[in-house]
Protein backbone atom coordinates (compact mmCIF):
# COMPACT_ATOMS: atom_id res chain seq x y z
CA UNK A 1 0.00 0.00 0.00
CA UNK A 2 1.01 3.60 -0.60
CA UNK A 3 3.06 4.78 2.42
CA UNK A 4 1.24 8.12 2.36
CA UNK A 5 -2.07 6.37 2.80
CA UNK A 6 -0.76 4.25 5.64
CA UNK A 7 0.49 7.38 7.36
CA UNK A 8 -2.88 9.07 6.85
CA UNK A 9 -4.96 6.18 8.20
CA UNK A 10 -2.72 5.71 11.25
CA UNK A 11 -2.99 9.38 12.19
CA UNK A 12 -5.65 9.80 14.94
CA UNK A 13 -6.24 13.38 13.79
CA UNK A 14 -7.57 12.01 10.50
CA UNK A 15 -10.22 9.94 12.27
CA UNK A 16 -11.07 12.86 14.50
CA UNK A 17 -11.72 15.07 11.49
CA UNK A 18 -13.92 12.34 9.96
CA UNK A 19 -15.87 12.01 13.21
CA UNK A 20 -16.37 15.76 13.22
CA UNK A 21 -17.59 16.03 9.63
CA UNK A 22 -19.37 12.80 8.62
CA UNK A 23 -21.96 12.19 11.43
CA UNK A 24 -23.06 15.82 11.29
CA UNK A 25 -23.49 15.65 7.53
CA UNK A 26 -25.31 12.34 7.81
CA UNK A 27 -27.71 13.84 10.33
CA UNK A 28 -28.38 16.78 8.03
CA UNK A 29 -29.06 14.50 5.09
CA UNK A 30 -31.44 12.31 7.09
CA UNK A 31 -33.20 15.38 8.45
CA UNK A 32 -33.69 16.88 4.98
CA UNK A 33 -34.77 13.58 3.43
CA UNK A 34 -37.30 12.65 6.12
CA UNK A 35 -38.96 16.04 6.31
CA UNK A 36 -38.96 16.62 2.56
CA UNK A 37 -40.42 13.18 1.83
CA UNK A 38 -43.04 13.58 4.52
CA UNK A 39 -44.12 17.05 3.38
CA UNK A 40 -44.00 16.05 -0.29
CA UNK A 41 -46.51 13.29 0.53
CA UNK A 42 -48.68 15.62 2.60
CA UNK A 43 -49.05 17.73 -0.55
CA UNK A 44 -48.72 14.96 -3.15
CA UNK A 45 -51.33 12.50 -1.88
CA UNK A 46 -54.29 14.90 -2.13
CA UNK A 47 -53.09 16.03 -5.57
CA UNK A 48 -52.74 12.42 -6.77
CA UNK A 49 -56.15 11.52 -5.36
CA UNK A 50 -57.75 14.50 -7.10
CA UNK A 51 -56.07 13.63 -10.41
CA UNK A 52 -57.61 10.16 -10.23
CA UNK A 53 -61.10 10.82 -8.91
CA UNK A 54 -61.75 13.76 -11.24
CA UNK A 55 -60.78 11.79 -14.35
CA UNK A 56 -63.46 10.62 -16.77
CA UNK A 57 -65.49 7.65 -15.55
CA UNK A 58 -64.21 7.88 -11.97
CA UNK A 59 -66.16 8.80 -8.86
CA UNK A 60 -66.13 12.59 -9.24
CA UNK A 61 -65.39 13.31 -12.91
CA UNK A 62 -64.44 16.94 -13.48
CA UNK A 63 -62.38 17.57 -16.62
CA UNK A 64 -61.67 21.18 -15.63
CA UNK A 65 -60.08 20.29 -12.28
CA UNK A 66 -58.22 17.35 -13.78
CA UNK A 67 -56.73 19.40 -16.61
CA UNK A 68 -55.79 22.42 -14.49
CA UNK A 69 -54.17 20.32 -11.78
CA UNK A 70 -52.39 18.20 -14.38
CA UNK A 71 -50.98 21.25 -16.12
CA UNK A 72 -49.72 22.85 -12.89
CA UNK A 73 -48.03 19.58 -11.93
CA UNK A 74 -46.41 19.31 -15.35
CA UNK A 75 -45.09 22.86 -15.16
CA UNK A 76 -43.45 22.29 -11.77
CA UNK A 77 -42.01 19.01 -12.94
CA UNK A 78 -40.39 20.62 -15.97
CA UNK A 79 -38.44 23.28 -14.05
CA UNK A 80 -34.85 22.09 -13.35
CA UNK A 81 -34.26 21.72 -9.62
CA UNK A 82 -31.28 24.04 -9.51
CA UNK A 83 -33.35 26.83 -11.08
CA UNK A 84 -36.32 26.11 -8.85
CA UNK A 85 -34.05 26.47 -5.84
CA UNK A 86 -32.93 29.92 -6.88
CA UNK A 87 -36.38 31.02 -8.02
CA UNK A 88 -37.87 29.99 -4.70
CA UNK A 89 -35.43 32.01 -2.56
CA UNK A 90 -37.99 34.76 -1.73
CA UNK A 91 -40.64 32.15 -0.97
CA UNK A 92 -38.22 30.13 1.19
CA UNK A 93 -37.20 33.25 3.10
CA UNK A 94 -40.87 34.01 3.70
CA UNK A 95 -41.55 30.56 5.15
CA UNK A 96 -38.35 29.64 7.00
CA UNK A 97 -36.94 33.14 7.61
CA UNK A 98 -33.74 32.37 5.70
CA UNK A 99 -32.79 30.94 2.34
CA UNK A 100 -29.59 29.25 3.51
CA UNK A 101 -29.16 26.12 5.60
CA UNK A 102 -30.57 22.67 5.99
CA UNK A 103 -34.11 23.70 6.92
CA UNK A 104 -34.25 26.20 4.08
CA UNK A 105 -33.25 23.45 1.63
CA UNK A 106 -36.40 21.53 2.55
CA UNK A 107 -38.64 24.12 0.87
CA UNK A 108 -37.40 23.68 -2.72
CA UNK A 109 -37.05 19.93 -2.13
CA UNK A 110 -40.73 19.71 -1.21
CA UNK A 111 -41.88 21.97 -4.03
CA UNK A 112 -39.96 19.87 -6.50
CA UNK A 113 -40.90 16.46 -5.08
CA UNK A 114 -44.62 17.04 -4.40
CA UNK A 115 -45.71 17.09 -8.09
CA UNK A 116 -43.59 13.99 -8.68
CA UNK A 117 -45.30 12.30 -5.72
CA UNK A 118 -48.68 13.36 -7.10
CA UNK A 119 -47.96 11.48 -10.35
CA UNK A 120 -46.66 8.42 -8.47
CA UNK A 121 -49.76 8.37 -6.25
CA UNK A 122 -51.93 8.81 -9.33
CA UNK A 123 -50.42 5.81 -11.07
CA UNK A 124 -50.72 3.66 -7.92
CA UNK A 125 -54.39 4.56 -7.45
CA UNK A 126 -55.15 3.84 -11.08
CA UNK A 127 -54.15 0.23 -10.48
CA UNK A 128 -57.18 -0.25 -8.21
CA UNK A 129 -59.71 -2.19 -10.26
CA UNK A 130 -62.78 -0.24 -11.39
CA UNK A 131 -64.87 -3.27 -10.35
CA UNK A 132 -63.93 -2.86 -6.70
CA UNK A 133 -64.86 0.83 -6.85
CA UNK A 134 -68.16 -0.09 -8.48
CA UNK A 135 -68.83 -2.62 -5.72
CA UNK A 136 -68.22 0.06 -3.09
CA UNK A 137 -70.54 2.45 -4.94
CA UNK A 138 -73.22 -0.24 -5.06
CA UNK A 139 -73.01 -0.49 -1.27
CA UNK A 140 -73.65 3.22 -0.94
CA UNK A 141 -70.09 4.35 -0.19
CA UNK A 142 -69.47 8.12 -0.30
CA UNK A 143 -66.55 9.52 -2.34
CA UNK A 144 -64.61 10.09 0.87
CA UNK A 145 -65.22 6.48 2.00
CA UNK A 146 -64.07 5.24 -1.39
CA UNK A 147 -60.86 7.23 -1.07
CA UNK A 148 -59.84 6.13 2.42
CA UNK A 149 -61.42 2.69 2.55
CA UNK A 150 -60.87 1.50 -1.02
CA UNK A 151 -58.38 3.49 -3.12
CA UNK A 152 -55.62 4.11 -0.57
CA UNK A 153 -55.71 0.70 1.23
CA UNK A 154 -55.98 -1.26 -2.02
CA UNK A 155 -53.01 0.64 -3.46
CA UNK A 156 -50.97 0.43 -0.23
CA UNK A 157 -48.31 -1.88 -1.59
CA UNK A 158 -47.75 0.17 -4.72
CA UNK A 159 -47.77 3.41 -2.68
CA UNK A 160 -45.01 2.04 -0.44
CA UNK A 161 -42.83 1.30 -3.47
CA UNK A 162 -43.49 4.89 -4.54
CA UNK A 163 -42.26 6.16 -1.17
CA UNK A 164 -38.99 4.28 -1.67
CA UNK A 165 -38.57 5.79 -5.16
CA UNK A 166 -39.33 9.30 -3.87
CA UNK A 167 -37.02 9.01 -0.87
CA UNK A 168 -34.13 7.87 -3.05
CA UNK A 169 -34.81 10.69 -5.51
CA UNK A 170 -34.83 13.22 -2.70
CA UNK A 171 -31.49 11.90 -1.43
CA UNK A 172 -30.00 12.67 -4.83
CA UNK A 173 -31.53 16.14 -4.77
CA UNK A 174 -30.22 16.89 -1.24
CA UNK A 175 -26.73 16.60 -2.70
CA UNK A 176 -27.62 19.44 -5.05
CA UNK A 177 -29.24 21.39 -2.25
CA UNK A 178 -26.01 20.93 -0.34
CA UNK A 179 -24.17 22.77 -3.05
CA UNK A 180 -25.98 25.96 -2.18
CA UNK A 181 -25.47 25.76 1.55
CA UNK A 182 -27.94 23.07 2.52
CA UNK A 183 -25.34 20.89 4.17
CA UNK A 184 -25.53 17.12 4.27
CA UNK A 185 -23.42 14.37 2.73
CA UNK A 186 -23.63 15.83 -0.75
CA UNK A 187 -22.19 19.06 0.56
CA UNK A 188 -19.25 17.17 2.12
CA UNK A 189 -18.62 15.34 -1.13
CA UNK A 190 -18.44 18.62 -3.02
CA UNK A 191 -16.67 20.78 -0.40
CA UNK A 192 -13.99 18.27 0.56
CA UNK A 193 -14.01 15.65 -2.15
CA UNK A 194 -14.30 17.88 -5.17
CA UNK A 195 -13.07 21.34 -4.17
CA UNK A 196 -10.20 20.15 -1.91
CA UNK A 197 -9.26 16.99 -3.79
CA UNK A 198 -10.05 14.80 -0.78
CA UNK A 199 -10.78 11.61 -2.69
CA UNK A 200 -11.17 9.70 0.60
CA UNK A 201 -14.03 12.02 1.65
CA UNK A 202 -15.65 11.59 -1.73
CA UNK A 203 -15.49 7.80 -1.45
CA UNK A 204 -16.76 7.71 2.12
CA UNK A 205 -19.76 9.95 1.48
CA UNK A 206 -20.67 8.13 -1.70
CA UNK A 207 -20.38 4.77 0.09
CA UNK A 208 -22.66 5.97 2.86
CA UNK A 209 -25.19 7.19 0.28
CA UNK A 210 -25.03 3.84 -1.51
CA UNK A 211 -25.76 2.03 1.74
CA UNK A 212 -28.67 4.35 2.58
CA UNK A 213 -30.19 3.87 -0.87
CA UNK A 214 -29.83 0.09 -0.65
CA UNK A 215 -31.46 0.00 2.77
CA UNK A 216 -34.39 2.19 1.69
CA UNK A 217 -35.03 0.17 -1.44
CA UNK A 218 -34.84 -3.08 0.53
CA UNK A 219 -37.21 -1.70 3.14
CA UNK A 220 -39.65 -0.51 0.45
CA UNK A 221 -39.64 -3.81 -1.39
CA UNK A 222 -40.03 -5.82 1.82
CA UNK A 223 -42.88 -3.72 3.17
CA UNK A 224 -44.63 -3.68 -0.21
CA UNK A 225 -44.46 -7.45 -0.29
CA UNK A 226 -45.77 -7.70 3.25
CA UNK A 227 -48.81 -5.59 2.40
CA UNK A 228 -49.47 -7.21 -0.95
CA UNK A 229 -52.13 -9.89 -0.72
CA UNK A 230 -52.33 -10.73 -4.39
CA UNK B 1 -91.14 -4.88 -5.20
CA UNK B 2 -89.33 -3.48 -8.25
CA UNK B 3 -91.17 -1.69 -10.99
CA UNK B 4 -89.31 -0.67 -14.11
CA UNK B 5 -91.35 1.71 -16.24
CA UNK B 6 -90.62 2.80 -19.81
CA UNK B 7 -86.91 2.73 -19.11
CA UNK B 8 -84.49 3.73 -21.86
CA UNK B 9 -80.77 4.28 -21.81
CA UNK B 10 -78.87 6.02 -24.58
CA UNK B 11 -75.09 6.34 -24.48
CA UNK B 12 -73.51 9.29 -26.24
CA UNK B 13 -70.34 8.28 -28.05
CA UNK B 14 -68.09 10.26 -30.40
CA UNK B 15 -69.62 8.29 -33.26
CA UNK B 16 -73.19 9.21 -32.40
CA UNK B 17 -75.58 7.83 -29.84
CA UNK B 18 -76.08 4.19 -28.95
CA UNK B 19 -79.33 2.83 -27.53
CA UNK B 20 -78.52 0.26 -24.85
CA UNK B 21 -82.07 -0.11 -23.52
CA UNK B 22 -85.33 0.76 -25.19
CA UNK B 23 -88.65 1.14 -23.41
CA UNK B 24 -88.18 -1.57 -20.79
CA UNK B 25 -91.16 -2.46 -18.61
CA UNK B 26 -90.75 -5.07 -15.89
CA UNK B 27 -92.48 -5.94 -12.66
CA UNK B 28 -90.36 -7.94 -10.26
CA UNK B 29 -92.52 -9.33 -7.45
CA UNK B 30 -91.31 -9.65 -3.86
CA UNK B 31 -89.66 -12.99 -3.13
CA UNK B 32 -89.18 -13.87 -6.77
CA UNK B 33 -85.96 -14.89 -8.44
CA UNK B 34 -86.20 -12.88 -11.61
CA UNK B 35 -83.89 -13.92 -14.41
CA UNK B 36 -83.00 -11.59 -17.26
CA UNK B 37 -81.31 -13.47 -20.07
CA UNK B 38 -79.72 -12.13 -23.20
CA UNK B 39 -76.70 -12.49 -25.42
CA UNK B 40 -73.69 -10.31 -24.74
CA UNK B 41 -74.35 -6.76 -25.86
CA UNK B 42 -78.11 -7.15 -25.46
CA UNK B 43 -78.14 -4.52 -22.71
CA UNK B 44 -78.66 -6.70 -19.66
CA UNK B 45 -75.67 -5.35 -17.72
CA UNK B 46 -76.89 -1.81 -18.27
CA UNK B 47 -80.37 -2.83 -17.16
CA UNK B 48 -79.27 -4.28 -13.82
CA UNK B 49 -77.09 -1.19 -13.19
CA UNK B 50 -80.11 1.03 -13.78
CA UNK B 51 -81.84 -0.62 -10.81
CA UNK B 52 -79.34 0.82 -8.30
CA UNK B 53 -78.48 3.86 -10.44
CA UNK B 54 -74.89 2.81 -11.16
CA UNK B 55 -76.17 3.80 -14.59
CA UNK B 56 -78.65 6.66 -14.83
CA UNK B 57 -81.55 5.86 -17.15
CA UNK B 58 -82.04 8.38 -19.94
CA UNK B 59 -85.80 8.00 -19.66
CA UNK B 60 -88.27 6.15 -17.45
CA UNK B 61 -88.44 5.18 -13.81
CA UNK B 62 -87.29 2.52 -11.40
CA UNK B 63 -89.50 2.17 -8.34
CA UNK B 64 -88.05 0.01 -5.58
CA UNK B 65 -90.14 -0.64 -2.48
CA UNK B 66 -92.28 2.37 -3.33
CA UNK B 67 -89.21 4.62 -3.66
CA UNK B 68 -88.52 6.25 -7.01
CA UNK B 69 -84.81 5.53 -7.44
CA UNK B 70 -84.51 7.80 -10.46
CA UNK B 71 -85.20 10.88 -8.31
CA UNK B 72 -82.54 10.12 -5.69
CA UNK B 73 -79.14 11.78 -5.50
CA UNK B 74 -76.30 12.15 -3.00
CA UNK B 75 -76.93 10.92 0.49
CA UNK B 76 -80.46 9.66 -0.21
CA UNK B 77 -79.20 7.51 -3.07
CA UNK B 78 -76.35 6.14 -0.95
CA UNK B 79 -78.80 5.21 1.77
CA UNK B 80 -81.12 3.51 -0.73
CA UNK B 81 -78.15 1.55 -2.12
CA UNK B 82 -77.42 0.16 1.33
CA UNK B 83 -80.73 -1.65 0.96
CA UNK B 84 -79.68 -3.30 -2.33
CA UNK B 85 -77.02 -6.01 -2.37
CA UNK B 86 -75.03 -6.71 -5.51
CA UNK B 87 -72.68 -9.49 -6.58
CA UNK B 88 -70.44 -9.48 -9.63
CA UNK B 89 -68.96 -11.74 -12.27
CA UNK B 90 -65.42 -11.01 -11.11
CA UNK B 91 -66.40 -10.87 -7.41
CA UNK B 92 -64.80 -7.43 -6.88
CA UNK B 93 -63.48 -8.22 -3.42
CA UNK B 94 -61.01 -5.93 -1.67
CA UNK B 95 -57.64 -7.66 -2.01
CA UNK B 96 -56.17 -5.91 0.99
CA UNK B 97 -58.87 -7.20 3.34
CA UNK B 98 -59.48 -10.65 4.82
CA UNK B 99 -62.72 -12.53 4.21
CA UNK B 100 -64.17 -11.29 7.51
CA UNK B 101 -63.13 -7.70 6.77
CA UNK B 102 -64.60 -7.88 3.27
CA UNK B 103 -67.92 -8.93 4.78
CA UNK B 104 -67.62 -6.12 7.32
CA UNK B 105 -66.97 -3.55 4.59
CA UNK B 106 -70.58 -2.61 3.68
CA UNK B 107 -71.38 -2.40 7.41
CA UNK B 108 -68.51 0.04 7.92
CA UNK B 109 -69.90 2.07 5.05
CA UNK B 110 -73.32 2.03 6.68
CA UNK B 111 -71.51 3.11 9.88
CA UNK B 112 -72.65 0.28 12.11
CA UNK B 113 -71.02 0.18 15.56
CA UNK B 114 -67.93 -2.10 15.70
CA UNK B 115 -69.49 -4.69 18.04
CA UNK B 116 -72.57 -5.10 15.86
CA UNK B 117 -70.36 -5.51 12.79
CA UNK B 118 -68.35 -8.30 14.41
CA UNK B 119 -71.52 -10.10 15.48
CA UNK B 120 -73.08 -9.80 12.03
CA UNK B 121 -69.93 -11.13 10.34
CA UNK B 122 -70.01 -14.15 12.65
CA UNK B 123 -73.62 -14.78 11.55
CA UNK B 124 -72.81 -14.53 7.85
CA UNK B 125 -69.69 -16.72 7.72
CA UNK B 126 -71.57 -19.98 8.45
CA UNK B 127 -74.42 -18.96 6.13
CA UNK B 128 -72.02 -19.14 3.18
CA UNK B 129 -69.93 -21.96 4.65
CA UNK B 130 -66.72 -19.99 5.18
CA UNK B 131 -66.22 -20.24 8.97
CA UNK B 132 -62.74 -21.68 8.36
CA UNK B 133 -61.69 -18.93 5.99
CA UNK B 134 -62.45 -15.82 8.05
CA UNK B 135 -58.81 -14.71 8.14
CA UNK B 136 -57.86 -15.72 4.60
CA UNK B 137 -57.23 -13.14 1.89
CA UNK B 138 -59.22 -13.29 -1.38
CA UNK B 139 -56.09 -14.35 -3.31
CA UNK B 140 -56.02 -17.54 -1.24
CA UNK B 141 -59.58 -18.53 -2.18
CA UNK B 142 -61.08 -20.45 -5.11
CA UNK B 143 -63.56 -18.74 -7.44
CA UNK B 144 -66.53 -20.33 -5.70
CA UNK B 145 -65.28 -19.27 -2.28
CA UNK B 146 -64.73 -15.73 -3.55
CA UNK B 147 -68.31 -15.56 -4.78
CA UNK B 148 -69.49 -16.86 -1.39
CA UNK B 149 -67.67 -13.93 0.22
CA UNK B 150 -69.36 -11.69 -2.35
CA UNK B 151 -72.75 -13.10 -1.37
CA UNK B 152 -72.13 -12.72 2.37
CA UNK B 153 -70.94 -9.16 1.77
CA UNK B 154 -74.01 -8.35 -0.32
CA UNK B 155 -76.34 -9.73 2.36
CA UNK B 156 -74.60 -8.05 5.29
CA UNK B 157 -76.90 -5.05 5.58
CA UNK B 158 -80.04 -7.24 5.24
CA UNK B 159 -80.99 -5.78 1.88
CA UNK B 160 -84.44 -6.11 0.32
CA UNK B 161 -83.02 -7.06 -3.07
CA UNK B 162 -79.98 -8.91 -4.32
CA UNK B 163 -78.71 -8.04 -7.79
CA UNK B 164 -76.56 -10.68 -9.48
CA UNK B 165 -74.47 -9.50 -12.42
CA UNK B 166 -73.35 -12.65 -14.28
CA UNK B 167 -72.51 -14.03 -10.86
CA UNK B 168 -71.61 -17.51 -12.07
CA UNK B 169 -70.15 -16.76 -15.49
CA UNK B 170 -66.56 -16.98 -14.26
CA UNK B 171 -67.11 -20.27 -12.42
CA UNK B 172 -66.85 -23.90 -13.51
CA UNK B 173 -70.13 -25.86 -13.93
CA UNK B 174 -69.93 -27.65 -10.58
CA UNK B 175 -69.18 -24.47 -8.63
CA UNK B 176 -71.94 -22.70 -10.55
CA UNK B 177 -74.45 -25.26 -9.27
CA UNK B 178 -73.30 -24.86 -5.67
CA UNK B 179 -73.52 -21.05 -5.87
CA UNK B 180 -76.99 -21.26 -7.42
CA UNK B 181 -78.11 -23.65 -4.67
CA UNK B 182 -76.88 -21.16 -2.09
CA UNK B 183 -78.79 -18.32 -3.77
CA UNK B 184 -81.93 -20.45 -3.90
CA UNK B 185 -81.57 -21.34 -0.24
CA UNK B 186 -81.20 -17.66 0.67
CA UNK B 187 -84.22 -16.76 -1.47
CA UNK B 188 -86.36 -19.34 0.31
CA UNK B 189 -85.02 -18.71 3.81
CA UNK B 190 -85.29 -14.92 3.83
CA UNK B 191 -87.88 -14.42 1.08
CA UNK B 192 -85.24 -12.22 -0.52
CA UNK B 193 -85.99 -10.88 -3.99
CA UNK B 194 -83.19 -11.77 -6.38
CA UNK B 195 -82.56 -10.31 -9.83
CA UNK B 196 -80.17 -12.31 -11.98
CA UNK B 197 -78.73 -11.39 -15.31
CA UNK B 198 -77.03 -14.09 -17.29
CA UNK B 199 -76.40 -15.43 -20.75
CA UNK B 200 -76.75 -19.02 -19.56
CA UNK B 201 -80.16 -20.68 -19.69
CA UNK B 202 -79.01 -23.31 -17.20
CA UNK B 203 -78.74 -20.59 -14.55
CA UNK B 204 -82.33 -19.53 -15.28
CA UNK B 205 -83.47 -23.15 -15.25
CA UNK B 206 -81.90 -23.88 -11.85
CA UNK B 207 -83.29 -21.10 -9.73
CA UNK B 208 -85.50 -18.53 -11.42
CA UNK B 209 -89.21 -18.19 -10.83
CA UNK B 210 -89.67 -15.66 -13.63
CA UNK B 211 -87.72 -14.86 -16.71
CA UNK B 212 -87.43 -11.99 -19.17
CA UNK B 213 -85.58 -12.34 -22.46
CA UNK B 214 -83.74 -9.26 -23.66
CA UNK B 215 -82.57 -8.87 -27.23
CA UNK B 216 -81.17 -5.80 -28.96
CA UNK B 217 -82.04 -3.44 -26.10
CA UNK B 218 -85.63 -4.64 -25.77
CA UNK B 219 -87.56 -7.17 -23.71
CA UNK B 220 -88.89 -9.62 -26.28
CA UNK B 221 -90.54 -12.08 -23.95
CA UNK B 222 -91.33 -12.39 -20.25
CA UNK B 223 -93.34 -14.64 -17.99
CA UNK B 224 -93.13 -17.39 -15.42
CA UNK B 225 -90.25 -19.82 -15.82
CA UNK B 226 -92.65 -22.64 -16.76
CA UNK B 227 -94.55 -20.67 -19.37
CA UNK B 228 -91.38 -19.53 -21.13
CA UNK B 229 -89.92 -23.04 -21.17
CA UNK B 230 -93.19 -24.72 -22.13
CA UNK B 231 -93.96 -22.47 -25.06
CA UNK B 232 -91.28 -19.95 -25.94
CA UNK B 233 -92.60 -17.46 -28.48
CA UNK B 234 -89.64 -15.48 -29.78
CA UNK B 235 -86.88 -17.13 -31.78
CA UNK B 236 -84.26 -16.07 -29.29
CA UNK B 237 -86.24 -17.61 -26.41
CA UNK B 238 -86.60 -20.82 -28.41
CA UNK B 239 -82.84 -20.89 -28.92
CA UNK B 240 -82.25 -20.37 -25.22
CA UNK B 241 -84.61 -23.24 -24.33
CA UNK B 242 -82.92 -25.42 -26.93
CA UNK B 243 -79.54 -24.60 -25.34
CA UNK B 244 -80.53 -26.61 -22.26
CA UNK B 245 -82.84 -29.08 -24.03
CA UNK B 246 -81.04 -29.56 -27.33
CA UNK B 247 -83.88 -31.23 -29.23
CA UNK B 248 -82.85 -30.15 -32.71
CA UNK B 249 -82.69 -33.20 -34.93
CA UNK B 250 -79.77 -33.59 -37.30
CA UNK B 251 -80.86 -32.44 -40.81
CA UNK B 252 -79.82 -35.78 -42.27
CA UNK B 253 -82.30 -37.60 -40.02
CA UNK B 254 -85.04 -35.08 -40.82
CA UNK B 255 -84.54 -35.70 -44.54
CA UNK B 256 -84.83 -39.44 -44.04
CA UNK B 257 -87.92 -39.11 -41.89
CA UNK B 258 -89.55 -36.83 -44.44
CA UNK B 259 -89.64 -39.76 -46.83
CA UNK B 260 -91.88 -41.77 -44.47
CA UNK B 261 -95.40 -41.40 -45.84
CA UNK B 262 -98.07 -40.29 -43.42
CA UNK B 263 -95.83 -39.48 -40.50
CA UNK B 264 -95.66 -36.42 -38.33
CA UNK B 265 -92.79 -35.20 -36.22
CA UNK B 266 -93.82 -33.35 -33.08
CA UNK B 267 -92.11 -31.75 -30.11
CA UNK B 268 -93.95 -32.35 -26.87
CA UNK B 269 -93.02 -30.28 -23.82
CA UNK B 270 -94.38 -31.40 -20.50
CA UNK B 271 -94.31 -30.12 -17.00
CA UNK B 272 -94.79 -31.30 -13.45
CA UNK B 273 -97.08 -34.28 -12.92
CA UNK B 274 -97.44 -34.82 -16.67
CA UNK B 275 -93.80 -35.88 -16.63
CA UNK B 276 -94.64 -38.97 -14.65
CA UNK B 277 -97.57 -40.08 -16.84
CA UNK B 278 -97.11 -42.86 -19.38
CA UNK B 279 -98.21 -40.80 -22.38
CA UNK B 280 -96.48 -42.87 -25.02
CA UNK B 281 -98.24 -46.09 -24.15
CA UNK B 282 -101.43 -44.01 -23.88
CA UNK B 283 -100.93 -42.73 -27.42
CA UNK B 284 -100.35 -46.23 -28.76
CA UNK B 285 -103.20 -47.86 -26.86
CA UNK B 286 -105.88 -45.17 -27.05
CA UNK B 287 -105.19 -43.57 -30.41
CA UNK B 288 -104.07 -46.60 -32.39
CA UNK B 289 -100.93 -45.00 -33.81
CA UNK B 290 -97.31 -46.04 -33.79
CA UNK B 291 -94.84 -43.86 -31.97
CA UNK B 292 -91.14 -43.59 -32.63
CA UNK B 293 -89.11 -41.76 -30.00
CA UNK B 294 -86.46 -39.55 -31.63
CA UNK B 295 -85.30 -37.53 -28.67
CA UNK B 296 -86.19 -37.25 -25.04
CA UNK B 297 -84.92 -35.43 -22.02
CA UNK B 298 -86.20 -34.66 -18.57
CA UNK B 299 -84.81 -32.21 -16.08
CA UNK B 300 -85.75 -29.94 -13.25
CA UNK B 301 -87.00 -26.39 -13.67
CA UNK B 302 -86.22 -24.84 -10.29
CA UNK B 303 -88.35 -27.39 -8.39
CA UNK B 304 -90.79 -28.79 -10.95
CA UNK B 305 -90.02 -31.42 -13.53
CA UNK B 306 -89.80 -30.44 -17.16
CA UNK B 307 -89.38 -32.74 -20.11
CA UNK B 308 -89.12 -32.54 -23.84
CA UNK B 309 -89.88 -35.33 -26.27
CA UNK B 310 -89.50 -35.42 -30.02
CA UNK B 311 -91.74 -38.10 -31.49
CA UNK B 312 -92.55 -39.47 -34.88
CA UNK B 313 -96.25 -40.32 -35.03
CA UNK B 314 -97.56 -42.63 -37.71
CA UNK B 315 -101.17 -43.48 -38.42
CA UNK B 316 -104.28 -42.47 -40.32
CA UNK B 317 -105.26 -38.77 -40.33
CA UNK B 318 -108.16 -39.55 -37.99
CA UNK B 319 -105.91 -41.37 -35.56
CA UNK B 320 -103.38 -38.56 -35.64
CA UNK B 321 -106.11 -36.03 -34.91
CA UNK B 322 -107.16 -38.23 -32.05
CA UNK B 323 -103.56 -38.27 -30.82
CA UNK B 324 -103.43 -34.45 -30.81
CA UNK B 325 -106.67 -34.35 -28.84
CA UNK B 326 -105.19 -36.82 -26.38
CA UNK B 327 -102.05 -34.70 -25.90
CA UNK B 328 -104.05 -31.46 -25.57
CA UNK B 329 -106.19 -33.11 -22.94
CA UNK B 330 -103.08 -33.92 -20.92
CA UNK B 331 -102.13 -30.20 -21.08
CA UNK B 332 -98.99 -30.88 -23.04
CA UNK B 333 -97.54 -28.23 -25.31
CA UNK B 334 -97.23 -29.72 -28.78
CA UNK B 335 -95.40 -28.24 -31.73
CA UNK B 336 -95.53 -29.95 -35.11
CA UNK B 337 -92.13 -29.62 -36.78
CA UNK B 338 -92.79 -31.79 -39.80
CA UNK B 339 -96.03 -32.97 -41.29
CA UNK B 340 -95.98 -35.79 -43.83
CA UNK B 341 -99.51 -35.04 -44.95
GROMACS .gro file of C-alpha atoms in nm, chain B residues 12 66 88-89 122 124 156 200 220 325:
model
   10
  242UNK     CA    1  -7.351   0.929  -2.624
  296UNK     CA    2  -9.228   0.237  -0.333
  318UNK     CA    3  -7.044  -0.948  -0.963
  319UNK     CA    4  -6.896  -1.174  -1.227
  352UNK     CA    5  -7.001  -1.415   1.265
  354UNK     CA    6  -7.281  -1.453   0.785
  386UNK     CA    7  -7.460  -0.805   0.529
  430UNK     CA    8  -7.675  -1.902  -1.956
  450UNK     CA    9  -8.889  -0.962  -2.628
  555UNK     CA   10 -10.667  -3.435  -2.884
   0.00000   0.00000   0.00000
